[in-house]
Coordinates of C-alpha atoms in Angstrom, one line a residue:
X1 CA 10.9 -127.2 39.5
X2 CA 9.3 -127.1 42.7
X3 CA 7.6 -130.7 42.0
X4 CA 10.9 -132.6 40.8
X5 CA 13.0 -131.0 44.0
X6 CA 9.8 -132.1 46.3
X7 CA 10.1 -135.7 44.8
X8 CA 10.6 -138.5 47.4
X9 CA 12.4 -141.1 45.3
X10 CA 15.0 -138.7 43.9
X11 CA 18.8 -138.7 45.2
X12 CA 19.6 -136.6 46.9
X13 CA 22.9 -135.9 44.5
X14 CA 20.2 -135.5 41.6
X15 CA 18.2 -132.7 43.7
X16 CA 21.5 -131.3 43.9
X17 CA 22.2 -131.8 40.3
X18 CA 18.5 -130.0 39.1
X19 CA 18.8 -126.9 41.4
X20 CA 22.6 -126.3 40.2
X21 CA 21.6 -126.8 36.2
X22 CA 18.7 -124.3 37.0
X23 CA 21.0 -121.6 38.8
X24 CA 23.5 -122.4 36.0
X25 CA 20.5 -121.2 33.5
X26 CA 20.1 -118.3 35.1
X27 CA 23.9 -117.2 35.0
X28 CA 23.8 -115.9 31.2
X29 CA 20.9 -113.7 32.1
X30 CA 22.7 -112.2 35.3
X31 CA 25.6 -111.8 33.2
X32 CA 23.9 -109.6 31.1
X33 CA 25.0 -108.4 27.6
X34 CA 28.3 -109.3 26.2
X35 CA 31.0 -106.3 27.4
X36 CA 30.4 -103.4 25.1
X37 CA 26.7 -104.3 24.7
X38 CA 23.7 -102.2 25.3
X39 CA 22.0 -102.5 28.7
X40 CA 23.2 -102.6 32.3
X41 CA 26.9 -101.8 31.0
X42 CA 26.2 -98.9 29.0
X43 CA 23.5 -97.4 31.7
X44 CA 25.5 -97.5 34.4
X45 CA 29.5 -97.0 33.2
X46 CA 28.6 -94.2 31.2
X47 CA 25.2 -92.6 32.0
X48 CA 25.5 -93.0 35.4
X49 CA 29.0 -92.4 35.9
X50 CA 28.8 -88.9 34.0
X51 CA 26.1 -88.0 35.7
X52 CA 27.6 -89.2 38.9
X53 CA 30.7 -87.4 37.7
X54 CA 28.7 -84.1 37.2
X55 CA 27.0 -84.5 41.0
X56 CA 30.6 -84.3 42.6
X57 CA 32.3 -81.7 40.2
X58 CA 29.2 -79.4 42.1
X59 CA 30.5 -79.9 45.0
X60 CA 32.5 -77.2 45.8
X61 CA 33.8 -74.6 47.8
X62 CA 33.8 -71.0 47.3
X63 CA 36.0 -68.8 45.9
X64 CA 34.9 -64.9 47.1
X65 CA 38.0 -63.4 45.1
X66 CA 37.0 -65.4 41.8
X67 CA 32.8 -64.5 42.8
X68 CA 34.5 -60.6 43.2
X69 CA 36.3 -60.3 40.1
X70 CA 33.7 -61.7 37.9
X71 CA 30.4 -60.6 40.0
X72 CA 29.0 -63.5 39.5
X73 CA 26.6 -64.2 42.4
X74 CA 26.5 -67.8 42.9
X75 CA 30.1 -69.0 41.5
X76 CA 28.4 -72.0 39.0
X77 CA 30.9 -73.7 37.4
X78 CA 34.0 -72.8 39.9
X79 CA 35.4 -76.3 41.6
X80 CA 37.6 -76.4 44.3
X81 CA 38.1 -79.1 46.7
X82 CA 40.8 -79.5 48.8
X83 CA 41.9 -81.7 52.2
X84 CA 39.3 -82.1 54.7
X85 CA 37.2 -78.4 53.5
X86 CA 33.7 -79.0 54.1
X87 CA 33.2 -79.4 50.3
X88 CA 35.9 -82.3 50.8
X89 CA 33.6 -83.6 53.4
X90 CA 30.5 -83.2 51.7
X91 CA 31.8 -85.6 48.6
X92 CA 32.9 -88.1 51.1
X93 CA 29.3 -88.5 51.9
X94 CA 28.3 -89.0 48.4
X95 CA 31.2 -91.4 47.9
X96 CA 29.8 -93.5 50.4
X97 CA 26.6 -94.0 49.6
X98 CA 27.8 -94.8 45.7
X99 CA 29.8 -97.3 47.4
X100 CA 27.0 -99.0 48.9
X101 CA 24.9 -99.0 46.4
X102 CA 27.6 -101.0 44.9
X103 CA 27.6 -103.7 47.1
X104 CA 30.8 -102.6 49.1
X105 CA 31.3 -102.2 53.1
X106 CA 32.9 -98.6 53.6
X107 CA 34.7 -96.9 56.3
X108 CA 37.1 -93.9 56.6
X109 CA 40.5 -93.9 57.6
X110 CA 42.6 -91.4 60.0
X111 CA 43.4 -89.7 57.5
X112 CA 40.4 -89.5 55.6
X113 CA 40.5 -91.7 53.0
X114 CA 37.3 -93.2 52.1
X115 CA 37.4 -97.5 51.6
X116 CA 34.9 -99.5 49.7
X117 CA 35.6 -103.3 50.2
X118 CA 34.0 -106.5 49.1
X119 CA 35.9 -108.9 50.9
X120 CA 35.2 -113.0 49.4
X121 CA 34.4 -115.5 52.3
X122 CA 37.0 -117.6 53.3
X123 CA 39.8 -115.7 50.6
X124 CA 43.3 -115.6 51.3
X125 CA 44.2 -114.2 48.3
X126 CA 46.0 -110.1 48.7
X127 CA 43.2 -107.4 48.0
X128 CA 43.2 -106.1 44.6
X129 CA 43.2 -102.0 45.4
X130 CA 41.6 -99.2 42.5
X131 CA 41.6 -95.5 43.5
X132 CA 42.5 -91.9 42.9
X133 CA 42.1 -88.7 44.8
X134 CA 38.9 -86.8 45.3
X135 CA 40.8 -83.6 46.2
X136 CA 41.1 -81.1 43.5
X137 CA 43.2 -77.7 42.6
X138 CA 42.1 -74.2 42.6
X139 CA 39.5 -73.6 39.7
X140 CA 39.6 -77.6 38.8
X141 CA 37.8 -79.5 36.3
X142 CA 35.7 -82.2 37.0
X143 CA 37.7 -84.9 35.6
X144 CA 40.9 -85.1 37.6
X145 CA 40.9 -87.8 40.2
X146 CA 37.2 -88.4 40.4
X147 CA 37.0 -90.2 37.1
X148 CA 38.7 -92.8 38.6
X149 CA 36.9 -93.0 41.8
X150 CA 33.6 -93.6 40.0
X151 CA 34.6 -95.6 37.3
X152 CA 35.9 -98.2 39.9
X153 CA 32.5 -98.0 41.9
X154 CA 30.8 -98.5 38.1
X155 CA 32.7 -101.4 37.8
X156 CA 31.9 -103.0 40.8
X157 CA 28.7 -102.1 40.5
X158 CA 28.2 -103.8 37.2
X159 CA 29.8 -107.0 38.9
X160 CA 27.1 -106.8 41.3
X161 CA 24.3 -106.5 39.4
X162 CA 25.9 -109.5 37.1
X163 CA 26.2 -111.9 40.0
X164 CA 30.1 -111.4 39.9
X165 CA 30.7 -109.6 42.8
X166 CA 29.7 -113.1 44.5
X167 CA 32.2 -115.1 42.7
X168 CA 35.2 -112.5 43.4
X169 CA 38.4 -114.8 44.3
X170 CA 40.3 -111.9 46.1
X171 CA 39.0 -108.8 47.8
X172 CA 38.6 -105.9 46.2
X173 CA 38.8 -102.8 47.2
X174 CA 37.9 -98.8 45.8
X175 CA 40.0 -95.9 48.0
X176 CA 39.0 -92.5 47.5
X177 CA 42.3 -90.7 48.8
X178 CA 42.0 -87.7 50.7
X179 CA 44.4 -85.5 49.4
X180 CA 47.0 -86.1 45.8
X181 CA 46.8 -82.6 44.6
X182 CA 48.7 -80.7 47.6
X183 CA 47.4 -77.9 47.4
X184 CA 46.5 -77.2 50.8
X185 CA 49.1 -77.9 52.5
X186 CA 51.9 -77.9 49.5
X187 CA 53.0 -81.7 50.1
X188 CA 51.4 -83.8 47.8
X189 CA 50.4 -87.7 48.7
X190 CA 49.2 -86.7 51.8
X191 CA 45.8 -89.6 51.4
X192 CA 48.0 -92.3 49.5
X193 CA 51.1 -91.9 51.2
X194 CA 49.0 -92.8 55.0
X195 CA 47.7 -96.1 53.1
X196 CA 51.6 -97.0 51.9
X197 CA 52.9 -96.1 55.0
X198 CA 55.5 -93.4 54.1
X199 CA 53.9 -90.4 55.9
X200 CA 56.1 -88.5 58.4
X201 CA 54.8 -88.1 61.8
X202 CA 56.2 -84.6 61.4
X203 CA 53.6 -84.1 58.8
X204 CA 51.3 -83.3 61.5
X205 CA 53.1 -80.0 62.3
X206 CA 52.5 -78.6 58.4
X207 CA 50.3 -75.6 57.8
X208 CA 48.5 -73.8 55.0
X209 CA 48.8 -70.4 54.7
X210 CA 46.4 -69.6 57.5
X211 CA 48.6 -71.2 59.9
X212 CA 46.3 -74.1 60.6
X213 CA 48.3 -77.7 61.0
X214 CA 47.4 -81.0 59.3
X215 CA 47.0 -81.7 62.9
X216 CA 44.0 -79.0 63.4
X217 CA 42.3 -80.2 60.5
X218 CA 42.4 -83.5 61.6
X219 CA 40.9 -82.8 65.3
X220 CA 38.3 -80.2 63.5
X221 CA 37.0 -83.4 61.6
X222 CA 36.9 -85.7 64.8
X223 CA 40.7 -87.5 63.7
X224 CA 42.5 -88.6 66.5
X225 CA 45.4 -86.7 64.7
X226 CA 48.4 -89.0 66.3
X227 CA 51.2 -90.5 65.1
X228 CA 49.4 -93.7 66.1
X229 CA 46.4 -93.0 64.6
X230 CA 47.7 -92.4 61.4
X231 CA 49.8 -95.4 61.7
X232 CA 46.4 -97.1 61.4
X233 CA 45.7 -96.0 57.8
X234 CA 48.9 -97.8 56.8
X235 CA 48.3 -101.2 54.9
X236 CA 50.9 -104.0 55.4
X237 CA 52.5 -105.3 52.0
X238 CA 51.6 -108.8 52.6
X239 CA 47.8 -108.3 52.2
X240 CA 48.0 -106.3 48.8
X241 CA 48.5 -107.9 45.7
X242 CA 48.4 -104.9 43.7
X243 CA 46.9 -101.3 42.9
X244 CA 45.4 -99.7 39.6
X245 CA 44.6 -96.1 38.7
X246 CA 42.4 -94.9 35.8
X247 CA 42.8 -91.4 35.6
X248 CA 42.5 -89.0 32.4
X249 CA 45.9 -88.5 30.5
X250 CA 46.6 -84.6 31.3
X251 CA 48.1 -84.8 28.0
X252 CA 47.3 -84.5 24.4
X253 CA 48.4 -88.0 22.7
X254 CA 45.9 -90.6 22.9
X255 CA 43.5 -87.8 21.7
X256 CA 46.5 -87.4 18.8
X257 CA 46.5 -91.2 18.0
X258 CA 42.7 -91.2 18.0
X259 CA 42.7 -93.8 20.8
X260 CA 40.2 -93.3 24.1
X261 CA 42.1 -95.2 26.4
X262 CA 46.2 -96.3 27.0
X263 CA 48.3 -98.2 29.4
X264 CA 51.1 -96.1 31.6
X265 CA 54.6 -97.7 31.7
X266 CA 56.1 -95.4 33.9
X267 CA 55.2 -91.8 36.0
X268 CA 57.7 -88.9 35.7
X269 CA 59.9 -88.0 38.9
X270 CA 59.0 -85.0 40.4
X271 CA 60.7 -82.2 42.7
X272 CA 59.0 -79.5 44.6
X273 CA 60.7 -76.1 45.7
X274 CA 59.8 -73.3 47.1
X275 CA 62.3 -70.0 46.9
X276 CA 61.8 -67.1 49.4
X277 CA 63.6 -63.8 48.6
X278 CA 64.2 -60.8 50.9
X279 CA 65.1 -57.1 50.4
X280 CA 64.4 -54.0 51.1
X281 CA 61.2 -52.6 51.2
X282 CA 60.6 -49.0 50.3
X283 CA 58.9 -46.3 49.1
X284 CA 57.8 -46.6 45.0
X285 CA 59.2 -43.1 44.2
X286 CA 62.1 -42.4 46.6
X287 CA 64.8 -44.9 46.7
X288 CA 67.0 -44.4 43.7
X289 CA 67.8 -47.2 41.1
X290 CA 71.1 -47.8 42.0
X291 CA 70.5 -48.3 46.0
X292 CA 67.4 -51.0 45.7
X293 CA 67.3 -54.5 46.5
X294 CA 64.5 -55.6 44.8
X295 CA 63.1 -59.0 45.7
X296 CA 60.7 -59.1 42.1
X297 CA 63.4 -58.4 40.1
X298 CA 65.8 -61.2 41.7
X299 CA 62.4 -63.3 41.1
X300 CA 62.2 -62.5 37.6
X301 CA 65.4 -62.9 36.5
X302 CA 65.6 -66.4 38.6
X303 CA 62.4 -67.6 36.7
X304 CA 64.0 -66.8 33.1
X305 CA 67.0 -68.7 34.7
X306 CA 64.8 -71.7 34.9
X307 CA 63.4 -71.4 31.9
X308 CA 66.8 -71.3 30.0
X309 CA 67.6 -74.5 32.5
X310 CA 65.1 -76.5 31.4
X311 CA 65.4 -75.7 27.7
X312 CA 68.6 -75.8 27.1
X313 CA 69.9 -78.3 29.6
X314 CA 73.2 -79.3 27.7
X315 CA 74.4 -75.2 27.8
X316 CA 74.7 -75.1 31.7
X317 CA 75.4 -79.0 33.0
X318 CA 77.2 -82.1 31.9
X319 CA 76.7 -85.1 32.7
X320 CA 77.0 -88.3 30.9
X321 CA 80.7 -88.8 30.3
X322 CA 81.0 -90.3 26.8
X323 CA 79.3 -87.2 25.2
X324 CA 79.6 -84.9 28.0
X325 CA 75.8 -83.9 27.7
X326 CA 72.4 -85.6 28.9
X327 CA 71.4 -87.5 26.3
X328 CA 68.2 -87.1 24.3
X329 CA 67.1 -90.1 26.2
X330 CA 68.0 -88.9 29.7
X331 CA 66.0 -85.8 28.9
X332 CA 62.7 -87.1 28.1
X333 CA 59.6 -85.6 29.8
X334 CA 61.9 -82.5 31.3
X335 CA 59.8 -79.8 32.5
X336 CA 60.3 -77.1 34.9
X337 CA 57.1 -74.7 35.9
X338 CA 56.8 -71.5 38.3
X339 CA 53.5 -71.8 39.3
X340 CA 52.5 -69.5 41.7
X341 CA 54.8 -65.9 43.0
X342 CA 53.7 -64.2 46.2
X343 CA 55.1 -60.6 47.1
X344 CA 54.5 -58.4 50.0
X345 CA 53.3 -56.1 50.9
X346 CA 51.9 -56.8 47.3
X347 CA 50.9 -52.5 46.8
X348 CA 51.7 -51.1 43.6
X349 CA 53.9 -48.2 44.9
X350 CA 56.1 -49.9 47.4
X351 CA 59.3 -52.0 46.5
X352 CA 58.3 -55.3 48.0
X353 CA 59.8 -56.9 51.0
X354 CA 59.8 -60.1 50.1
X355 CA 59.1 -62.5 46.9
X356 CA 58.1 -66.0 47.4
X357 CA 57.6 -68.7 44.4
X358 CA 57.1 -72.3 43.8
X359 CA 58.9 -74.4 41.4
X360 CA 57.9 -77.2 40.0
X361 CA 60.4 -80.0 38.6
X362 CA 60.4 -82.9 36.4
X363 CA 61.6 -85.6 34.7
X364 CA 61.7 -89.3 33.8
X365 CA 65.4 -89.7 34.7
X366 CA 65.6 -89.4 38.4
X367 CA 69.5 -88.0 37.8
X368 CA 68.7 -85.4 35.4
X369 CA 65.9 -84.3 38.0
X370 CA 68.5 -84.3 41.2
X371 CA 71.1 -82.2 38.8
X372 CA 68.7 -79.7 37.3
X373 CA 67.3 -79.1 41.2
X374 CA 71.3 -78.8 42.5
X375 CA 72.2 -76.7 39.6
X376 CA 69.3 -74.2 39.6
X377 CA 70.0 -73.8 43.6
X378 CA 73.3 -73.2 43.1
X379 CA 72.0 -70.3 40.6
X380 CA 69.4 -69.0 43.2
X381 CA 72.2 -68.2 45.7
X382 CA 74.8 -66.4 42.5
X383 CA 71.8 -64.5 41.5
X384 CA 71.0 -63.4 44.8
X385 CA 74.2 -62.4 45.8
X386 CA 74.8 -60.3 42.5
X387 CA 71.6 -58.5 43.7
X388 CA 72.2 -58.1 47.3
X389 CA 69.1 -59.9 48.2
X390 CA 68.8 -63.1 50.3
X391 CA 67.6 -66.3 49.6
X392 CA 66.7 -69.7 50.6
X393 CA 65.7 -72.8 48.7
X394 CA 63.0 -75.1 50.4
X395 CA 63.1 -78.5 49.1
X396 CA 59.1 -79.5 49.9
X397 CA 58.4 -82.4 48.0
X398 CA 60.7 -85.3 46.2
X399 CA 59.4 -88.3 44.4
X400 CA 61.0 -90.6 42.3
X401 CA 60.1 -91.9 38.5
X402 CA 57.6 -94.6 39.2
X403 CA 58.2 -97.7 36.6
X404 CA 54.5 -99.4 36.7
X405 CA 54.6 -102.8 36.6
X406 CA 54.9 -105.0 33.3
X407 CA 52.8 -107.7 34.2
X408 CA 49.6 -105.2 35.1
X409 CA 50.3 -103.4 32.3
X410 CA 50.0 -106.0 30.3
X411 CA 47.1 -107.2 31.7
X412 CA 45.6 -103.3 31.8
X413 CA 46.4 -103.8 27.9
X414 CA 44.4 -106.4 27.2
X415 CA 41.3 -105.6 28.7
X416 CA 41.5 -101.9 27.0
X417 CA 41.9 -103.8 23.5
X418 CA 39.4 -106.5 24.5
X419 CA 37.0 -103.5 25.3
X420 CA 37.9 -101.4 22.3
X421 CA 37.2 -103.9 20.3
X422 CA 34.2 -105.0 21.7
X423 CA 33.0 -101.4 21.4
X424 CA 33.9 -100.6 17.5
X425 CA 30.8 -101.4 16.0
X426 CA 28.4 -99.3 18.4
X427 CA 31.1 -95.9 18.7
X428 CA 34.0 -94.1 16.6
X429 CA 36.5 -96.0 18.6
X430 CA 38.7 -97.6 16.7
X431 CA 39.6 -101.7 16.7
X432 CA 42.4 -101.7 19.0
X433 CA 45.3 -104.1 17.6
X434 CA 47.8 -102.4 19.9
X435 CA 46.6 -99.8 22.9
X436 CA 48.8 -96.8 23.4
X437 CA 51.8 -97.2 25.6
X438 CA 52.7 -94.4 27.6
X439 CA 54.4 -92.4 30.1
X440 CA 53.0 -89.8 32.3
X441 CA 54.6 -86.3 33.3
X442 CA 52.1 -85.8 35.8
X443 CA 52.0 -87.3 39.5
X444 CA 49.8 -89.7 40.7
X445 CA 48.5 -91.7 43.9
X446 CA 50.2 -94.9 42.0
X447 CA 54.2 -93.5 42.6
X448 CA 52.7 -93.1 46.9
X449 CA 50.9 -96.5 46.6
X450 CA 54.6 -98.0 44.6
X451 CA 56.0 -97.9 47.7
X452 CA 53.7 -100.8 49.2
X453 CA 53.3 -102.6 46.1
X454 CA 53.0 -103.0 42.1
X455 CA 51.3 -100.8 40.7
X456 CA 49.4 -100.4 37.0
X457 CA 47.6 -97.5 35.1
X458 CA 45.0 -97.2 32.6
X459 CA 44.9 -93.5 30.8
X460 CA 41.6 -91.7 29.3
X461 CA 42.0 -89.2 26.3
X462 CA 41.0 -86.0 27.2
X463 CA 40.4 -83.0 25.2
X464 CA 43.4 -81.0 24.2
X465 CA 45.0 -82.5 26.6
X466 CA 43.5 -79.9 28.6
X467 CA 43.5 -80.4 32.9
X468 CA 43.9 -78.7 35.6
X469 CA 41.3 -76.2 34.5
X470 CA 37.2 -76.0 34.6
X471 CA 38.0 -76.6 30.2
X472 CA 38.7 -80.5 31.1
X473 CA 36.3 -82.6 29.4
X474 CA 36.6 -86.6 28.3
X475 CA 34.2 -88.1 26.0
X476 CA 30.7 -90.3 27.3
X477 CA 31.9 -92.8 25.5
X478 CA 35.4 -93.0 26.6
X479 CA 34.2 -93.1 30.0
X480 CA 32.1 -96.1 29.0
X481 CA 35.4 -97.5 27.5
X482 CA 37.3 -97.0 30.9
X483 CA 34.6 -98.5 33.2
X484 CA 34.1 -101.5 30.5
X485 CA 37.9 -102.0 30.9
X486 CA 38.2 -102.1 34.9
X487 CA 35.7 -104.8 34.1
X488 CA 36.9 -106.4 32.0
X489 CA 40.5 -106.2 33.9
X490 CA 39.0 -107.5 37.3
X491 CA 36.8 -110.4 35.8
X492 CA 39.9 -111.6 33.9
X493 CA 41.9 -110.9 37.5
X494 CA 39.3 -111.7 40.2
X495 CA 36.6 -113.1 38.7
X496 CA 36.3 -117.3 39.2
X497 CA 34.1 -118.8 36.3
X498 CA 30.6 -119.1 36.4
X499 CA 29.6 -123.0 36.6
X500 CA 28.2 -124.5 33.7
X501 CA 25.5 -126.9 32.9
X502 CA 28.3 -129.1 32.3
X503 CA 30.8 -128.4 34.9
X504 CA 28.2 -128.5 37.6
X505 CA 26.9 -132.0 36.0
X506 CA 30.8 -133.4 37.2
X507 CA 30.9 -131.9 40.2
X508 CA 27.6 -133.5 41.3
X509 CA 28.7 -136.8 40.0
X510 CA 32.4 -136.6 41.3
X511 CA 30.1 -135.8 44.9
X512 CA 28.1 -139.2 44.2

C-alpha cells in the first residue's frame, strides 16, 4: 500500500481512489458481527451493561430504620437514591466516566442532570435525545431508570467501537435526569421537566420533610439555584428532533406474551394528592367514644372510599351522556393507590392529632382522571364533616396522558423485531413477526420531555412484573435485546452508510 500511494506517476484521483478502497475494506471488520452476533455486541450490551447495572444499584444511601429493624450491619442489598443525596452524587460520577469511555463530551446541568453528547461536524440536523432517571424510590431495585441510562451509553458505545459514532448524521445525545421518581421532594419531573422547560421558578421554595428547599440542595451541590440558572437547563424545541426512553415495563404482559421487549403507544395520566386531617388529640384511655375526633379513623374510612371509587367507578359518577356511565373504554388503566399515611404524635396510646396521606391517581383518559380527583375531594370534605374533623386536599402533581408518537414508534418497532429476530437462533426469544404494543400506567421522563418534543418508548419484560422493589429483575439477555435495539434504532435513524468499494470508486471518478 505504502509503495502504490508513494508512486510518482499515479493521479492523484487514483491515490485517492486506493486509500478510500482500502479504508472501505476495513469497514466490515470495524463493523463487527452482524446485530445479534457474538462479539463486541454481546460483551458490551449485555455483559457489560449488567455488570455496569449492578455497579450503580450499589450505590446507595443508608437506611438506619431498615439497618435497625433487621440488624443487619452493613444494609447489602438496600438501594435508595434520591435528588442530589450523596449517593445521587456518587452515581453521577460513575455516569460520567461510562460516558466517556463511550466517546461522548459530558457536562451537568443546573439542575443536575448529567449530558453525554456526540455532536457530528458541520450537522444541522436536531439532536436525537435517549435518557431516563438515575434517581430511585425508597428500598428500589436496580432496574428502574438506570436500565435505560446504560443501555444508551452501550449503544453508543458499540457505535464507537464500530466506526459509527464517526458517521452519525445528527447529534446524539444520553441524559441521565436528576430526579423522575419524586420522592424527595414529592413532585415528580423535577430533572426532565428543567430540560423541557416547564419547571416553576417557585419550585425552588419546595421542601422535604426536613424542611430543606430544592433551593438548599441546589447551593449544597455548588448550583447557582436561580431562576436564571435553571432557565439554562431548558432546551429550545428547534434543536430537538426527538426523545426515546427504554425503561423496564413495571408490568407483567410482555413477560405474559413471552416477548423481551415492546413499543409504548401511550403513558397513563397521573394525579398526585396529598390529604391532611386534624382532630383532637387525647389521651388513649380517657376520652369517651362518642366525644373523639379521630383523625385515623376519618383516614381509614376515606381510603376504603377510594378504593370503592376506583372499583366501581359507574356507582358514584356519570359521565358519558348516551349511557350515562364511563365507558369500558374511558376506564382503561384506572388505578387509585394510598401509598404512604403519616400520624402524629404516631404513640400507641394517644388519639393522634393529625393524619396525613398520599394518593396516587391514574388513568388513560385525562377526563375520567379530572372526575375521579373532583369527586373523591368532594367526599374528603362529607366525610370529614360527618366526623367533625378538618381537612384539606393538596393537589401536588398533575400530568396529562402522554400519546407517544406514531412515527417513532414505528420506527422503535422495527428495530425490536429486526433485533428479535436477529437474536432467535442464539436465545429463547421468540421470531418477532409483530412486537408488543402497549400502554403504560406508570410515569415516565418521556410525558416531561412531550412537552418539548415527540417522544417514543421501547419496554423491557421484567419479572412478574415486579418494580419498585429490591425483587426487580430483567433477564441478561433481554438487556442484550434492548441495547441491540437502541442500535439498531439509531443506525437506521442516525447512522449515514458506510462507503463502499463501489460507491467510493464514483465518487473518485465523478471528482476526476
Amino acid at each position: 500500500m505504502a509503495a502504490l500511494l508513494s508512486c510518482p506517476r499515479r493521479h492523484p484521483s487514483v491515490h485517492l481512489l486506493i486509500l478510500t478502497l482500502f479504508i472501505a475494506s476495513l469497514l466490515p471488520i470495524l463493523d463487527g458481527l452482524e446485530l445479534g452476533g457474538d462479539g463486541l455486541y454481546r460483551e458490551i450490551l449485555r455483559d457489560e451493561t449488567v455488570l455496569r447495572l449492578k455497579e450503580l444499584g450499589k450505590l446507595s444511601s443508608p437506611n438506619t430504620a431498615l439497618l435497625y429493624v433487621n440488624q443487619i450491619s452493613d444494609g447489602e442489598g438496600y438501594l435508595e437514591r434520591t435528588f442530589l443525596s450523596p449517593a445521587s452524587i456518587r452515581a453521577s460520577h460513575v455516569i460520567i466516566s461510562w460516558m466517556k469511555d463511550a466517546g461522548l463530551t459530558t457536562w451537568i446541568d443546573q439542575m443536575g442532570n448529567i449530558h453525554g453528547r456526540f455532536e457530528p461536524t458541520n450537522s444541522t440536523k436536531e439532536a436525537l435525545l435517549i435518557g431516563s432517571h438515575m434517581d430511585t424510590v425508597i428500598d428500589a431495585g436496580m432496574y428502574d431508570g438506570s436500565l435505560g441510562i446504560i443501555c444508551a451509553i452501550s449503544a453508543l458505545k458499540v457505535l464507537k467501537l464500530t466506526g459509527k459514532l464517526q458517521r452519525l448524521t445528527r447529534p446524539v445525545e444520553v441524559i441521565a435526569f436528576s430526579d423522575e421518581e419524586g420522592v424527595r421532594f414529592q413532585t415528580t419531573f423535577l430533572g426532565s421537566a428543567a430540560v423541557a422547560g416547564t419547571l416553576p421558578e417557585s419550585i425552588l421554595r419546595v421542601s422535604d420533610k426536613s424542611g430543606t428547599t430544592v433551593q438548599d440542595v441546589l447551593k449544597l451541590n455548588s448550583f447557582e439555584a436561580t431562576a436564571a440558572a435553571l432557565g439554562q437547563a431548558k432546551y429550545s424545541p428547534e434543536s430537538v428532533g426527538s426523545y426515546v426512553e427504554v425503561h423496564m415495563e413495571q408490568g407483567p404482559v410482555l413477560e405474559a406474551l413471552r416477548y423481551p421487549l415492546g413499543v409504548v403507544k401511550g403513558i397513563a395520566g397521573q394525579t398526585r394528592l396529598k390529604v391532611i386531617i386534624n382532630g383532637s388529640q387525647g389521651h388513649a384511655g380517657t376520652v369517651p367514644m362518642k366525644l373523639r375526633r379521630d383523625p385515623m379513623v376519618a383516614a381509614a374510612e376515606l381510603v376504603l372510599t377510594l378504593e370503592t371509587l376506583c372499583k366501581q367507578p359507574n356507582k358514584f359518577l356519570t359521565y358519558d351522556e348516551e349511557c350515562g356511565c364511563f365507558t369500558e373504554e374511558s376506564l382503561a388503566g384506572l388505578v387509585c393507590t394510598v401509598g404512604e399515611l403519616l400520624t402524629w404524635p404516631s404513640a400507641s396510646n394517644v388519639i393522634p392529632g393529625q393524619v396525613n396521606f398520599t394518593v396516587d391517581i391514574r388513568a388513560m383518559d385525562d377526563k375520567v382522571r379530572e372526575t375521579i380527583v373532583t369527586s373523591f375531594s368532594r367526599l374528603v370534605l362529607q366525610r370529614c364533616d360527618d366526623r367533625l374533623v378538618d381537612c384539606t386536599v393538596e393537589k401536588k402533581h398533575a400530568a396529562s396522558a402522554t400519546p407517544c408518537d406514531a412515527e417513532l414508534t414505528s420506527q422503535l418497532e422495527r428495530a425490536a423485531r429486526s433485533t428479535l429476530s436477529s437474536m432467535t437462533t442464539m436465545t429463547s426469544s421468540p421470531a418477532a413477526a409483530a412486537v408488543p404494543v402497549l400502554m403504560s400506567g406508570a410515569g415516565h421522563d418521556a410525558m416531561a420531555m412531550a412537552r418539548l418534543t415527540k417522544v417514543g418508548m421501547l419496554f423491557v419484560r421484567c419479572r412478574r412484573g415486579v418494580s419498585h422493589s429490591p425483587e426487580e429483575s430483567v433477564l441478561d439477555d433481554d438487556v442484550w435485546a434492548a441495547g441491540l435495539a437502541l442500535v439498531n434504532f439509531v443506525d437506521q435513524n442516525a447512522v449515514a452508510p458506510a462507503t463502499t468499494p463501489e460507491t467510493a470508486t464514483a465518487e473518485v471518478a465523478a471528482e476526476s
